[in-house]
GROMACS .gro file of C-alpha atoms in nm:
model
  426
    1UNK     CA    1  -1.438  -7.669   1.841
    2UNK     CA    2  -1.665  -7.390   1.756
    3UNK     CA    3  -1.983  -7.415   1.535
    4UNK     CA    4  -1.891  -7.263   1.185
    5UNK     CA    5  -2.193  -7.064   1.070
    6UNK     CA    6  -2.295  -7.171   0.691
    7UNK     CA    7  -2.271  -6.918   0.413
    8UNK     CA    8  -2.581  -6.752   0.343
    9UNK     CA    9  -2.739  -6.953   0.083
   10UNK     CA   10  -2.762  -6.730  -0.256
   11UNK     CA   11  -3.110  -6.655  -0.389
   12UNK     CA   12  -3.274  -6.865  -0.686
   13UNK     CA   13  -3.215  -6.707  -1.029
   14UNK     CA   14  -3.519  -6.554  -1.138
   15UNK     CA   15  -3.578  -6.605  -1.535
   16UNK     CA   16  -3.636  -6.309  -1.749
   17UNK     CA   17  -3.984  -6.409  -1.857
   18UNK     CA   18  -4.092  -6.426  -1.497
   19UNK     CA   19  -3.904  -6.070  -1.408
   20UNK     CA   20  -4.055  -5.924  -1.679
   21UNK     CA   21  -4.431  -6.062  -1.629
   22UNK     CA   22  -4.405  -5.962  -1.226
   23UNK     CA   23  -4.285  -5.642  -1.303
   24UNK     CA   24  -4.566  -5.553  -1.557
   25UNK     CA   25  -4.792  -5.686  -1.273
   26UNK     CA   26  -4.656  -5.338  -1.095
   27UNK     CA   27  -4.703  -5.087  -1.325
   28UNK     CA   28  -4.995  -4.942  -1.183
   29UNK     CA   29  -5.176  -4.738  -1.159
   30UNK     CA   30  -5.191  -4.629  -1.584
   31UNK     CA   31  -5.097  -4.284  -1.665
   32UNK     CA   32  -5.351  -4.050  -1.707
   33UNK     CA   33  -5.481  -3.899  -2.025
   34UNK     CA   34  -5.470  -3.622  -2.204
   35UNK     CA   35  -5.510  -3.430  -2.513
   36UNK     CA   36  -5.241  -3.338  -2.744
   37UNK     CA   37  -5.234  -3.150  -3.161
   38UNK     CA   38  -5.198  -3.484  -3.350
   39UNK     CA   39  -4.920  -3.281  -3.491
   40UNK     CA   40  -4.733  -3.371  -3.184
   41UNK     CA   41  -4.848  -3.726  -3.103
   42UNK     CA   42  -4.556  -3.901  -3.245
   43UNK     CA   43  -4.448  -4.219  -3.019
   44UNK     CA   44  -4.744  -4.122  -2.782
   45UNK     CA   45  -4.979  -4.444  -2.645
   46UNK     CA   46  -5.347  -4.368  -2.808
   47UNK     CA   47  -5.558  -4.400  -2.475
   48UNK     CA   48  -5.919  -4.444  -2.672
   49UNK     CA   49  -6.006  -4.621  -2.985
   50UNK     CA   50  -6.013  -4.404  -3.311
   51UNK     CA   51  -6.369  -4.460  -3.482
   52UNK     CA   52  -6.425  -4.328  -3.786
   53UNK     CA   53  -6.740  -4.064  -3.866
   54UNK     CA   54  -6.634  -4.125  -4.248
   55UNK     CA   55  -6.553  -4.328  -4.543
   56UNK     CA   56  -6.184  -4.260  -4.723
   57UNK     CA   57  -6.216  -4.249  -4.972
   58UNK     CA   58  -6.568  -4.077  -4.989
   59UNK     CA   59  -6.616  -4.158  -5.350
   60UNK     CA   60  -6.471  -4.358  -5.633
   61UNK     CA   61  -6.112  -4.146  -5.708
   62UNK     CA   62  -5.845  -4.192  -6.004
   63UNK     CA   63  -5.507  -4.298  -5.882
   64UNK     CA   64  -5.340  -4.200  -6.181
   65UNK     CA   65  -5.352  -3.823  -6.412
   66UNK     CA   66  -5.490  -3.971  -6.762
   67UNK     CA   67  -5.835  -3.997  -6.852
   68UNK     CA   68  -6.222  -4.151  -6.772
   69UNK     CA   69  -6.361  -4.378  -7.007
   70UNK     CA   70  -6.643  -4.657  -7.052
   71UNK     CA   71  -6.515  -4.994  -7.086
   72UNK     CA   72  -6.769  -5.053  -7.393
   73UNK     CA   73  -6.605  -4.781  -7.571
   74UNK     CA   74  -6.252  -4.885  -7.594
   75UNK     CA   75  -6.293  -5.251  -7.692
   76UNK     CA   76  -5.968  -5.251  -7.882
   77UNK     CA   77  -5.688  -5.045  -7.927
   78UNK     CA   78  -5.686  -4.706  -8.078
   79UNK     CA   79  -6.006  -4.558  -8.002
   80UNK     CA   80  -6.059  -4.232  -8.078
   81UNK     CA   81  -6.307  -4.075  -7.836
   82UNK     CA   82  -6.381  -3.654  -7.766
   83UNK     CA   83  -6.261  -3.508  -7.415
   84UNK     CA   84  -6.598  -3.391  -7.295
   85UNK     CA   85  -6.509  -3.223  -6.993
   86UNK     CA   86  -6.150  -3.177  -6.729
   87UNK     CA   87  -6.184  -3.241  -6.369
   88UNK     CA   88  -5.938  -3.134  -6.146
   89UNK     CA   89  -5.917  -3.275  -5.821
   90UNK     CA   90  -6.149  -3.136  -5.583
   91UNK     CA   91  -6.389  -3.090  -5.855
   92UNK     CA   92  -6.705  -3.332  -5.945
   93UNK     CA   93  -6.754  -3.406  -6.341
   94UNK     CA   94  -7.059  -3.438  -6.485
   95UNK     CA   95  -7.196  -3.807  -6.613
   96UNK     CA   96  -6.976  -3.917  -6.895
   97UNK     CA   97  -7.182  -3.941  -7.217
   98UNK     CA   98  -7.133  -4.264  -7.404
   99UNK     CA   99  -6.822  -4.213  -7.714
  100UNK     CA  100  -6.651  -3.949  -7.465
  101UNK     CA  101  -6.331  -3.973  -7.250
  102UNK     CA  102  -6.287  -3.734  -6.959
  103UNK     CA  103  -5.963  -3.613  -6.859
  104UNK     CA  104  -5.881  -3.653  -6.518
  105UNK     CA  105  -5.606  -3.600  -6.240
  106UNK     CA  106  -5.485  -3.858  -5.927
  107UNK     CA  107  -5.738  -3.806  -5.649
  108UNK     CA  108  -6.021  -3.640  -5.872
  109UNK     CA  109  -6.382  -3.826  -5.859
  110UNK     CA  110  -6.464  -4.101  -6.107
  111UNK     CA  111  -6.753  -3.921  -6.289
  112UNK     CA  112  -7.076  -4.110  -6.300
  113UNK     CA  113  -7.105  -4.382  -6.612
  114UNK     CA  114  -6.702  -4.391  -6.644
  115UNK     CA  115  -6.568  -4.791  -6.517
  116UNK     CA  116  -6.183  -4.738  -6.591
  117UNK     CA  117  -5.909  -4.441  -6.600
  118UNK     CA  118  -5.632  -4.486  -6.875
  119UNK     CA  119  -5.296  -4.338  -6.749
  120UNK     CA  120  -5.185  -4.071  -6.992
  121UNK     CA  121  -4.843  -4.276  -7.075
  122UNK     CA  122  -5.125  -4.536  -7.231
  123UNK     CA  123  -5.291  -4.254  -7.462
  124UNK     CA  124  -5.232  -3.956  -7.717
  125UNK     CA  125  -5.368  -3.673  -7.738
  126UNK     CA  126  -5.526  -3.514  -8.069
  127UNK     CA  127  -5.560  -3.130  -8.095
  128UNK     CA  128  -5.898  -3.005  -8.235
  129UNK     CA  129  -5.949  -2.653  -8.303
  130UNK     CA  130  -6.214  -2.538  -8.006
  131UNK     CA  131  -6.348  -2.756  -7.762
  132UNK     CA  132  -6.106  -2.964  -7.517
  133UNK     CA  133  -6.012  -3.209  -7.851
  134UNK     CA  134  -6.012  -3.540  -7.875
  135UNK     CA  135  -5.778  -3.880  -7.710
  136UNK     CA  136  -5.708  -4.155  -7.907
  137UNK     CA  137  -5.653  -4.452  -7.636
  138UNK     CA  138  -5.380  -4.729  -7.762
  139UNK     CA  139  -5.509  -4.967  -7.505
  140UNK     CA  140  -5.820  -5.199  -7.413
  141UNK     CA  141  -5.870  -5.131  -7.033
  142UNK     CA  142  -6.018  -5.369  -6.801
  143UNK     CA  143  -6.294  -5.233  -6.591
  144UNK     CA  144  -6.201  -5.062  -6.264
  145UNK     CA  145  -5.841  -5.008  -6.359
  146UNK     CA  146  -5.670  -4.681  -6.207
  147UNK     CA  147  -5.998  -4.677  -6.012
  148UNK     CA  148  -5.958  -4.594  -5.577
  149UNK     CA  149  -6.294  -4.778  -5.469
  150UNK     CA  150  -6.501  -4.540  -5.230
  151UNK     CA  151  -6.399  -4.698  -4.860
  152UNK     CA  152  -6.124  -4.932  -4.944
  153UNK     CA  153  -5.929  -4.733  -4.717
  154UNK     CA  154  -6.153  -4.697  -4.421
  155UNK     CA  155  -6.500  -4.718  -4.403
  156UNK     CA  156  -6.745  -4.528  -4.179
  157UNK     CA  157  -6.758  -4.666  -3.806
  158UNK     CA  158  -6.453  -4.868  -3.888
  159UNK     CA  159  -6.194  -4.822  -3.571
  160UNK     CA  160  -5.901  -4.746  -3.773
  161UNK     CA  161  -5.685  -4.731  -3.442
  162UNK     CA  162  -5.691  -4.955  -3.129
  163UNK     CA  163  -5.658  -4.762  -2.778
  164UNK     CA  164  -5.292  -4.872  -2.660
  165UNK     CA  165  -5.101  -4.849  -3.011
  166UNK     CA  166  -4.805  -4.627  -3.001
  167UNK     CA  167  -4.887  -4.377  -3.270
  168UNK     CA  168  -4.647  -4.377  -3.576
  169UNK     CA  169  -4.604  -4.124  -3.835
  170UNK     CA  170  -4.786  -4.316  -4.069
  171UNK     CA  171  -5.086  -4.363  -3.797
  172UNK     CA  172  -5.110  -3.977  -3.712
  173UNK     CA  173  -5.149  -3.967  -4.133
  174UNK     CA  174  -5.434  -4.184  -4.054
  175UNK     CA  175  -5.600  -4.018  -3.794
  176UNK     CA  176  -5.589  -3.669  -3.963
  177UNK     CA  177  -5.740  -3.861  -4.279
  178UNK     CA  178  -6.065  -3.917  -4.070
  179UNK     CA  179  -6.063  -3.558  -3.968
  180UNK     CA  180  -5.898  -3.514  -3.593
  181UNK     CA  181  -5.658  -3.252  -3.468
  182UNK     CA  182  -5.633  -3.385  -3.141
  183UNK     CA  183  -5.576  -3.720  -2.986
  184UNK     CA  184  -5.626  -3.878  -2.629
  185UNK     CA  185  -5.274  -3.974  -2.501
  186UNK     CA  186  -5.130  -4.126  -2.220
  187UNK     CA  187  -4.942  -3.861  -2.052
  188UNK     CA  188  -4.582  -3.862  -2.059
  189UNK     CA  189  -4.352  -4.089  -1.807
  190UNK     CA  190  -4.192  -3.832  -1.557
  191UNK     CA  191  -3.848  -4.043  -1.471
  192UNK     CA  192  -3.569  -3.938  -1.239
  193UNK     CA  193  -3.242  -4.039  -1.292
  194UNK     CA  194  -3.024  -4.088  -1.016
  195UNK     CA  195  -2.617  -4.183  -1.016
  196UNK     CA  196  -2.412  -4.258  -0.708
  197UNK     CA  197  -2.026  -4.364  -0.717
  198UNK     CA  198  -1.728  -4.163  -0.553
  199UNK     CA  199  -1.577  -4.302  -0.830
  200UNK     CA  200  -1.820  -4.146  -1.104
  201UNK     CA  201  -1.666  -3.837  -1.295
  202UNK     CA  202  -1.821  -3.652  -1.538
  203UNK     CA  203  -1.676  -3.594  -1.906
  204UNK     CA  204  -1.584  -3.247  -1.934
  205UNK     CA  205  -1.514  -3.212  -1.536
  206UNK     CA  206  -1.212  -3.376  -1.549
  207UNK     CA  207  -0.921  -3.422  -1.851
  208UNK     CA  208  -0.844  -3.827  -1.928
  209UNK     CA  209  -0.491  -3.763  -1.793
  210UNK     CA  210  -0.603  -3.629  -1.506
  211UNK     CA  211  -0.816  -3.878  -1.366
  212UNK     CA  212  -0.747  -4.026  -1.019
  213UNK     CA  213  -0.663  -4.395  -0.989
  214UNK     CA  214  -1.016  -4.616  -0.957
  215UNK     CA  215  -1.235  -4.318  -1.118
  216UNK     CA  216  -1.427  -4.369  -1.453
  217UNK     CA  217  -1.678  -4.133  -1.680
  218UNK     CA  218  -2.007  -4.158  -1.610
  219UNK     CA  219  -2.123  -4.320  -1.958
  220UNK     CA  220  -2.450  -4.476  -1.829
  221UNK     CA  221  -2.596  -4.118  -1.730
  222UNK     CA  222  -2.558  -4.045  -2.111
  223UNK     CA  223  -2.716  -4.343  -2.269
  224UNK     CA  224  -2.996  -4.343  -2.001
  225UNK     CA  225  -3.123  -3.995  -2.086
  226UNK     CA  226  -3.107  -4.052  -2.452
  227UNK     CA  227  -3.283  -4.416  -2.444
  228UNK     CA  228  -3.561  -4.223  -2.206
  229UNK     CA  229  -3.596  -3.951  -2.428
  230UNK     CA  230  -3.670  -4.205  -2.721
  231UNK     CA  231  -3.946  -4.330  -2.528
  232UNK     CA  232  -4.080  -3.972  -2.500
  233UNK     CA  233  -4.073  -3.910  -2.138
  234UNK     CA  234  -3.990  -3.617  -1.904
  235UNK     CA  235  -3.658  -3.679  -1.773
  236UNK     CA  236  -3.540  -3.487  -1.429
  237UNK     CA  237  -3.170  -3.568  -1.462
  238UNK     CA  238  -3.060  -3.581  -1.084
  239UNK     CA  239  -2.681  -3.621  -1.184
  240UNK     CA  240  -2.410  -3.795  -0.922
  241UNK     CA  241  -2.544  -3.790  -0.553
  242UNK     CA  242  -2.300  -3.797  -0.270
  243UNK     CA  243  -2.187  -4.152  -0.194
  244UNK     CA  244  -2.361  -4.086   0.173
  245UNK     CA  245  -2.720  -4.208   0.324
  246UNK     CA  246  -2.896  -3.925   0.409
  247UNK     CA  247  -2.824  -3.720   0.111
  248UNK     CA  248  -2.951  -4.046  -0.105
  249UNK     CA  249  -3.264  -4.062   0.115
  250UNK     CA  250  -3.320  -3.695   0.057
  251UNK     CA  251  -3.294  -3.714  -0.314
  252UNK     CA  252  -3.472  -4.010  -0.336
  253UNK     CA  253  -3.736  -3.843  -0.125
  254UNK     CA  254  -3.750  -3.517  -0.325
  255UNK     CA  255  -3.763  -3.715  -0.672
  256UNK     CA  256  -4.064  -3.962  -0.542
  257UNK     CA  257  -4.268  -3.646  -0.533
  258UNK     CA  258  -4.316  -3.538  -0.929
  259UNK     CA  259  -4.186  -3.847  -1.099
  260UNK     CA  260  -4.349  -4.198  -1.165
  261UNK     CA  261  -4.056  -4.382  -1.174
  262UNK     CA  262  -3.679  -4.338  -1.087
  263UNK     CA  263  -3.415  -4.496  -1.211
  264UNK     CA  264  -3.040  -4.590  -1.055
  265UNK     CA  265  -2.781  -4.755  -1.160
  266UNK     CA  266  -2.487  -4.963  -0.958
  267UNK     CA  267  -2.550  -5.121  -0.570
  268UNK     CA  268  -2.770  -5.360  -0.675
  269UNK     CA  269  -2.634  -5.707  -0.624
  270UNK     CA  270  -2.727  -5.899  -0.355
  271UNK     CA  271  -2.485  -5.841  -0.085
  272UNK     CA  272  -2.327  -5.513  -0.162
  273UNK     CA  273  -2.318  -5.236   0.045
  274UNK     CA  274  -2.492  -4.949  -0.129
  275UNK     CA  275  -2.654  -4.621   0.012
  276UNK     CA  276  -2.931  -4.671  -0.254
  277UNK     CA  277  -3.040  -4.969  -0.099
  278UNK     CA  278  -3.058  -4.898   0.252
  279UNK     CA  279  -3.228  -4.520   0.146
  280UNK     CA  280  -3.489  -4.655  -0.059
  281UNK     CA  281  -3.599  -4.944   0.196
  282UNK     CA  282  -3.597  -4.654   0.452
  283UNK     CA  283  -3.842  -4.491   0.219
  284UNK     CA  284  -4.076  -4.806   0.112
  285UNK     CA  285  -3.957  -5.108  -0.012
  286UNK     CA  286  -3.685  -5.299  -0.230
  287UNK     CA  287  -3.661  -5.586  -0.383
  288UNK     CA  288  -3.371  -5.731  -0.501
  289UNK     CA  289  -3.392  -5.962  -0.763
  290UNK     CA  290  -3.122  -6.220  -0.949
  291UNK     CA  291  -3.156  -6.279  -1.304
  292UNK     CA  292  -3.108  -6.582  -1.502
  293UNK     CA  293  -2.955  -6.343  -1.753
  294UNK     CA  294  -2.631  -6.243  -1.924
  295UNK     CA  295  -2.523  -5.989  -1.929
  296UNK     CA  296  -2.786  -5.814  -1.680
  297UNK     CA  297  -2.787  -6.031  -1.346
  298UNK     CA  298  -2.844  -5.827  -1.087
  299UNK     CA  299  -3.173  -5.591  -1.061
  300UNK     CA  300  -3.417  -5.409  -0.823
  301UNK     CA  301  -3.781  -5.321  -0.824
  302UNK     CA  302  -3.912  -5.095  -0.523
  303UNK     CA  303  -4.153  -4.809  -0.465
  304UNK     CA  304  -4.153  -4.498  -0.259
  305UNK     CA  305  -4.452  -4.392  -0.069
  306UNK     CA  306  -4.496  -4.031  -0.183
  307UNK     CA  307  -4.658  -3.772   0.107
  308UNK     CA  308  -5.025  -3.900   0.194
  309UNK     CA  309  -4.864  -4.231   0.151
  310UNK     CA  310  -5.229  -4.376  -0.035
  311UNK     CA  311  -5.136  -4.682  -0.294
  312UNK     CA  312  -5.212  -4.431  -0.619
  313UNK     CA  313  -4.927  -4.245  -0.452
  314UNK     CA  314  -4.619  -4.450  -0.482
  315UNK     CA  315  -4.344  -4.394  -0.703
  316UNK     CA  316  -4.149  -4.699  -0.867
  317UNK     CA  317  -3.796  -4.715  -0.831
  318UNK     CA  318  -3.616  -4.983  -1.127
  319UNK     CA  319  -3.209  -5.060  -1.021
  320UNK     CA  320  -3.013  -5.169  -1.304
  321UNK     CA  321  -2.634  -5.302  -1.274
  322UNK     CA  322  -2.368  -5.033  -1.304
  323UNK     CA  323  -2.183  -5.227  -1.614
  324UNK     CA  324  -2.290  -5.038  -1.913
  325UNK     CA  325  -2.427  -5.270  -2.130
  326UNK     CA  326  -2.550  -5.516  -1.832
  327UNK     CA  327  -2.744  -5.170  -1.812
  328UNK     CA  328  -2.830  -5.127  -2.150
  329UNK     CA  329  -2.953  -5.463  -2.199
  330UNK     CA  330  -3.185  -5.399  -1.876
  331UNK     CA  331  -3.330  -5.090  -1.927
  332UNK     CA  332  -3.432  -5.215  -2.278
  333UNK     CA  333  -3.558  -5.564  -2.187
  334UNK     CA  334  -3.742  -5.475  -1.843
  335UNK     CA  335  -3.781  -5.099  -1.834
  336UNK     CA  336  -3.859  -4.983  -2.134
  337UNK     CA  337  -4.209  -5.232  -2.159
  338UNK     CA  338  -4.277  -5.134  -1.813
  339UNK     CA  339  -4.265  -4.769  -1.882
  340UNK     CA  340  -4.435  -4.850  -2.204
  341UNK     CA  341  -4.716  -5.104  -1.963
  342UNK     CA  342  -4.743  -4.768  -1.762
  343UNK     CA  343  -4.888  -4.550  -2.105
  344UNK     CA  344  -5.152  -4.830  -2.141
  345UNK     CA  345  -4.971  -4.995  -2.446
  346UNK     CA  346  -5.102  -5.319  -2.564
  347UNK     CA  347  -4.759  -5.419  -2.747
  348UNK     CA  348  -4.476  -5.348  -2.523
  349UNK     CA  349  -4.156  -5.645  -2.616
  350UNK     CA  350  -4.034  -5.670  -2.961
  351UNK     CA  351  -4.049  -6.029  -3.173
  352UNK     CA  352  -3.711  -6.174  -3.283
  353UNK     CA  353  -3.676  -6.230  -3.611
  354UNK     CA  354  -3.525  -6.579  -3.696
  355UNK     CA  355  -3.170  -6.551  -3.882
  356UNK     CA  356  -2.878  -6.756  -4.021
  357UNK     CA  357  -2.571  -6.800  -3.710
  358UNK     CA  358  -2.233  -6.716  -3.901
  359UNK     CA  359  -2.038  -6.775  -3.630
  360UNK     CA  360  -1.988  -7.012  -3.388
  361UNK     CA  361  -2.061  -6.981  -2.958
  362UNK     CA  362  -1.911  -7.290  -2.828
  363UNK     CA  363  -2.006  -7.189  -2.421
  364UNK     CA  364  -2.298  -7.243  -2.379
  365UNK     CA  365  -2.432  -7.056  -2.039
  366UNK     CA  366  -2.700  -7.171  -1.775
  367UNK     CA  367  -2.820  -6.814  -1.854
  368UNK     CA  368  -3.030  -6.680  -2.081
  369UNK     CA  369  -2.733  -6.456  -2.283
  370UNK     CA  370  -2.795  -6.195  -2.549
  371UNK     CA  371  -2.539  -6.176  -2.755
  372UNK     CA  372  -2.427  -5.878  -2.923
  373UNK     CA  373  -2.446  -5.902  -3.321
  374UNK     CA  374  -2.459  -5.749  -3.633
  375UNK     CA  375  -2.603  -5.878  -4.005
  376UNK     CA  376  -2.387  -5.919  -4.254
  377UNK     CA  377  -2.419  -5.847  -4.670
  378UNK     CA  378  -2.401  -6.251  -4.681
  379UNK     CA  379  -2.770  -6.242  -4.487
  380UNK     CA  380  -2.647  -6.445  -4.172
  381UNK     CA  381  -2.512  -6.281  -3.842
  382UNK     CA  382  -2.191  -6.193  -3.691
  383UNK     CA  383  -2.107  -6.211  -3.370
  384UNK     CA  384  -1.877  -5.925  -3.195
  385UNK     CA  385  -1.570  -6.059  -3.064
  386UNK     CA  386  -1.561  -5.921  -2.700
  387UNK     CA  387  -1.917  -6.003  -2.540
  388UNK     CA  388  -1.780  -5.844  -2.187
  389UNK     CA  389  -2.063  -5.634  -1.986
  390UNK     CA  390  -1.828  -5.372  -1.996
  391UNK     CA  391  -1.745  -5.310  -2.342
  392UNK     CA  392  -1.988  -5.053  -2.488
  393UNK     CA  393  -1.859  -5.045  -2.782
  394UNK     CA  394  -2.029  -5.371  -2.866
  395UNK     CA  395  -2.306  -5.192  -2.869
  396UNK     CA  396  -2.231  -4.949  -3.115
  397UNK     CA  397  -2.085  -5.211  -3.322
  398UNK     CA  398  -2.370  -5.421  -3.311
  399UNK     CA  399  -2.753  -5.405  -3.470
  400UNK     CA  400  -2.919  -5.633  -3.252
  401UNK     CA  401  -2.874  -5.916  -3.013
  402UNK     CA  402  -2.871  -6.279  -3.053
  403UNK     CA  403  -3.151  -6.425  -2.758
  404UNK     CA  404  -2.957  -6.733  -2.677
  405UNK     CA  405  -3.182  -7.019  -2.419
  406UNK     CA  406  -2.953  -7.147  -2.119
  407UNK     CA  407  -2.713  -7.384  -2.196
  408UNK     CA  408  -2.748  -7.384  -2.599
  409UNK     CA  409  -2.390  -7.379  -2.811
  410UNK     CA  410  -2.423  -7.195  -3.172
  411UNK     CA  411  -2.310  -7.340  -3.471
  412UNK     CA  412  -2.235  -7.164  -3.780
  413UNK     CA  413  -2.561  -7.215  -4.011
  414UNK     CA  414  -2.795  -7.254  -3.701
  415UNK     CA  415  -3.092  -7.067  -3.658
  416UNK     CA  416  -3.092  -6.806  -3.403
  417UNK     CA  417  -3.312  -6.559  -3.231
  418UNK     CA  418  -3.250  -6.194  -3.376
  419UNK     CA  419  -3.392  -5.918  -3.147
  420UNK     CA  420  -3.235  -5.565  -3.403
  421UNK     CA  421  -3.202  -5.262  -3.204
  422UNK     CA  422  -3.389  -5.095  -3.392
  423UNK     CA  423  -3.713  -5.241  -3.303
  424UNK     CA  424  -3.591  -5.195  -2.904
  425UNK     CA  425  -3.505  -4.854  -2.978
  426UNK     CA  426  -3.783  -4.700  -3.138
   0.00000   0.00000   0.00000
């Protein structure tokens, strides 16, 4: 009796952590930097600390429109002192002379000898004819109310942002509050995005009724450019390749040479046959990995030795699985912070927030699973009833994902991991 040949063994799941660490490892070498209008830095990777040449504020400011007064002269209330001068902001008042009040607007300087700025609700005026009258003020203030402290903002030499932040509305604020127009970024990913499938269609090409038997819309294409976009980078869309080797090769070949990193999706389990594959180890090198992860299982990390063929000229190739939100779940987890690792930026995975399980996930999973969820009015989570890799529309349903360990049932009340989108999506 003929020997029977084993089956090849499968390969050890991989856990996310450890995917996620090894593939960080890769992204090198950093993007390069440039200059940009801080106007148009938004979501951009600062590639140099910001130091400050000033203090903000300069000098001591009013936050509120009322008026400047000594302490000592407004022991009780109702005192009745004369408006010496006005200062506008933008202006500088002159010292405040003892038994006068001056008034003042939000942002204007504290004039010399004045310790506390009554809001104008807090006071009432009283006409006098010539001059600029007099206020009585129905309050005793405490010193330094209403009163912006020179620096308590940011103080000369202070570095007010950290090289690797990813610059926020509020942080370009910041930086043109110290005085710069322009910022040193990280320039933007270039990512090509490549589809293969005989069976992908494309909405618009062909009418629902229409479609053959086996043929589906190509949903990931559409998600993929609008999750890259988010991250701000330059997207070369190479839409649905032939199903056939040498036209992958050739694409794959052509893309290599302007982007840093292209992106496919389907053909990546271990064991299928897939033209991606078999063009991309033709090119350089693949490596297919197995995930301890559900949905998301199968993925691939390679690189493509561009013309001169040096190590600073490789670009990285990421396969994610062709179920859409086994694809989803990917990109966000493992591409996204290595794109983001690529910009030079120092915080790259979001932290879960802890929250209240109202529902209950009797399977538990040898996988890590991420669970698709939404928060309720209640303050707890619900869970969306159809966790399938295929079913998008958990996605759109959902606001987050529950991070479940392997092998952990959920009862209603327990505490759970809470990634929101939101914080993935940004």
């Amino acid at each position: 009796m003929a020997d029977t040949a084993p089956p090849p063994s499968r390969p050890p799941l991989m856990a996310l952590d450890e995917a996620l660490a090894s593939l960080l490892e890769k992204a090198q070498p950093k993007l390069p930097a440039e200059s940009v209008a801080t106007f148009d830095a938004d979501g951009r990777v600062l590639a140099q600390d910001l130091v400050s040449a000033l203090t903000v504020p300069p000098r001591d400011n009013s936050s509120m429109d009322g008026y400047a007064v000594r302490v000592a002269d407004c022991t009780a209330p109702g005192a009745l002192l004369q408006v010496a001068q006005r200062i506008p902001a933008g202006t500088v008042g002159t010292p405040l002379v003892a038994g006068t009040a001056a008034r003042i607007f939000t942002g204007a300087q504290i004039p010399e000898g004045a310790d506390a700025v009554v809001m104008q609700e807090d006071t009432q005026a009283v006409p006098q004819e010539g001059g600029l009258g007099a206020v009585r003020i129905q309050i005793a203030p405490a010193a330094g109310q209403w009163i912006r402290r020179a620096g308590e903002d940011v103080a000369s030499g202070d570095v007010v942002l950290r090289g690797g932040e990813r610059l926020t509305p509020a942080a370009l604020g910041l930086a043109a509050s110290i005085g710069f127009d322009r910022l040193q970024v990280a320039r933007r990913p270039r990512v090509a995005l490549l589809s293969t499938g005989d069976e992908l269609v494309m909405p618009g090409e062909v009418a629902p009724e229409a479609m053959k038997p086996g043929a589906i819309y190509n949903s990931n294409r559409f998600f993929m450019r609008a999750l890259l976009h988010r991250l701000g980078c330059e997207v070369n869309d190479l839409g649905i390749v032939p199903d056939k080797r040498e036209a992958t090769i050739e694409a794959l070949r052509g893309a290599a040479e302007n982007s840093d990193l292209i992106i496919t999706t389907g053909g990546v389990s271990v064991g299928e046959e897939d033209h991606i594959k078999a063009a991309v180890q033709a090119l350089g090198e693949l490596q297919l990995w197995s995930l301890s992860m559900k949905p998301g299982k199968p993925f691939a990390y390679g690189s493509i030795a561009r013309a001169g063929g040096d190590a600073q000229g490789r670009c990285h190739v990421t396969g994610l699985p062709g179920n859409p939100v086994s694809s989803f779940l990917t990109f966000l987890l493992l591409v996204r912070p290595f794109l983001l690792t690529l910009q030079g930026a120092a915080r790259v995975a979001p932290e879960p927030v802890q929250m209240r399980a109202d529902f209950e996930w009797p399977r538990a999973d040898k996988r890590r699973e991420f669970l698709r969820g939404r928060r309720n009015a209640a303050g707890g989570l619900d869970l969306f009833a159809n966790q399938s890799s295929g079913v998008l529309t958990s996605m759109v349903w959902g606001d987050g994902v529950v991070d479940n360990p392997p092998g952990r049932t959920i009862k209603a009340g327990d505490t759970v991991n809470f990634i929101p989108l939101a914080s993935l999506l940004a």
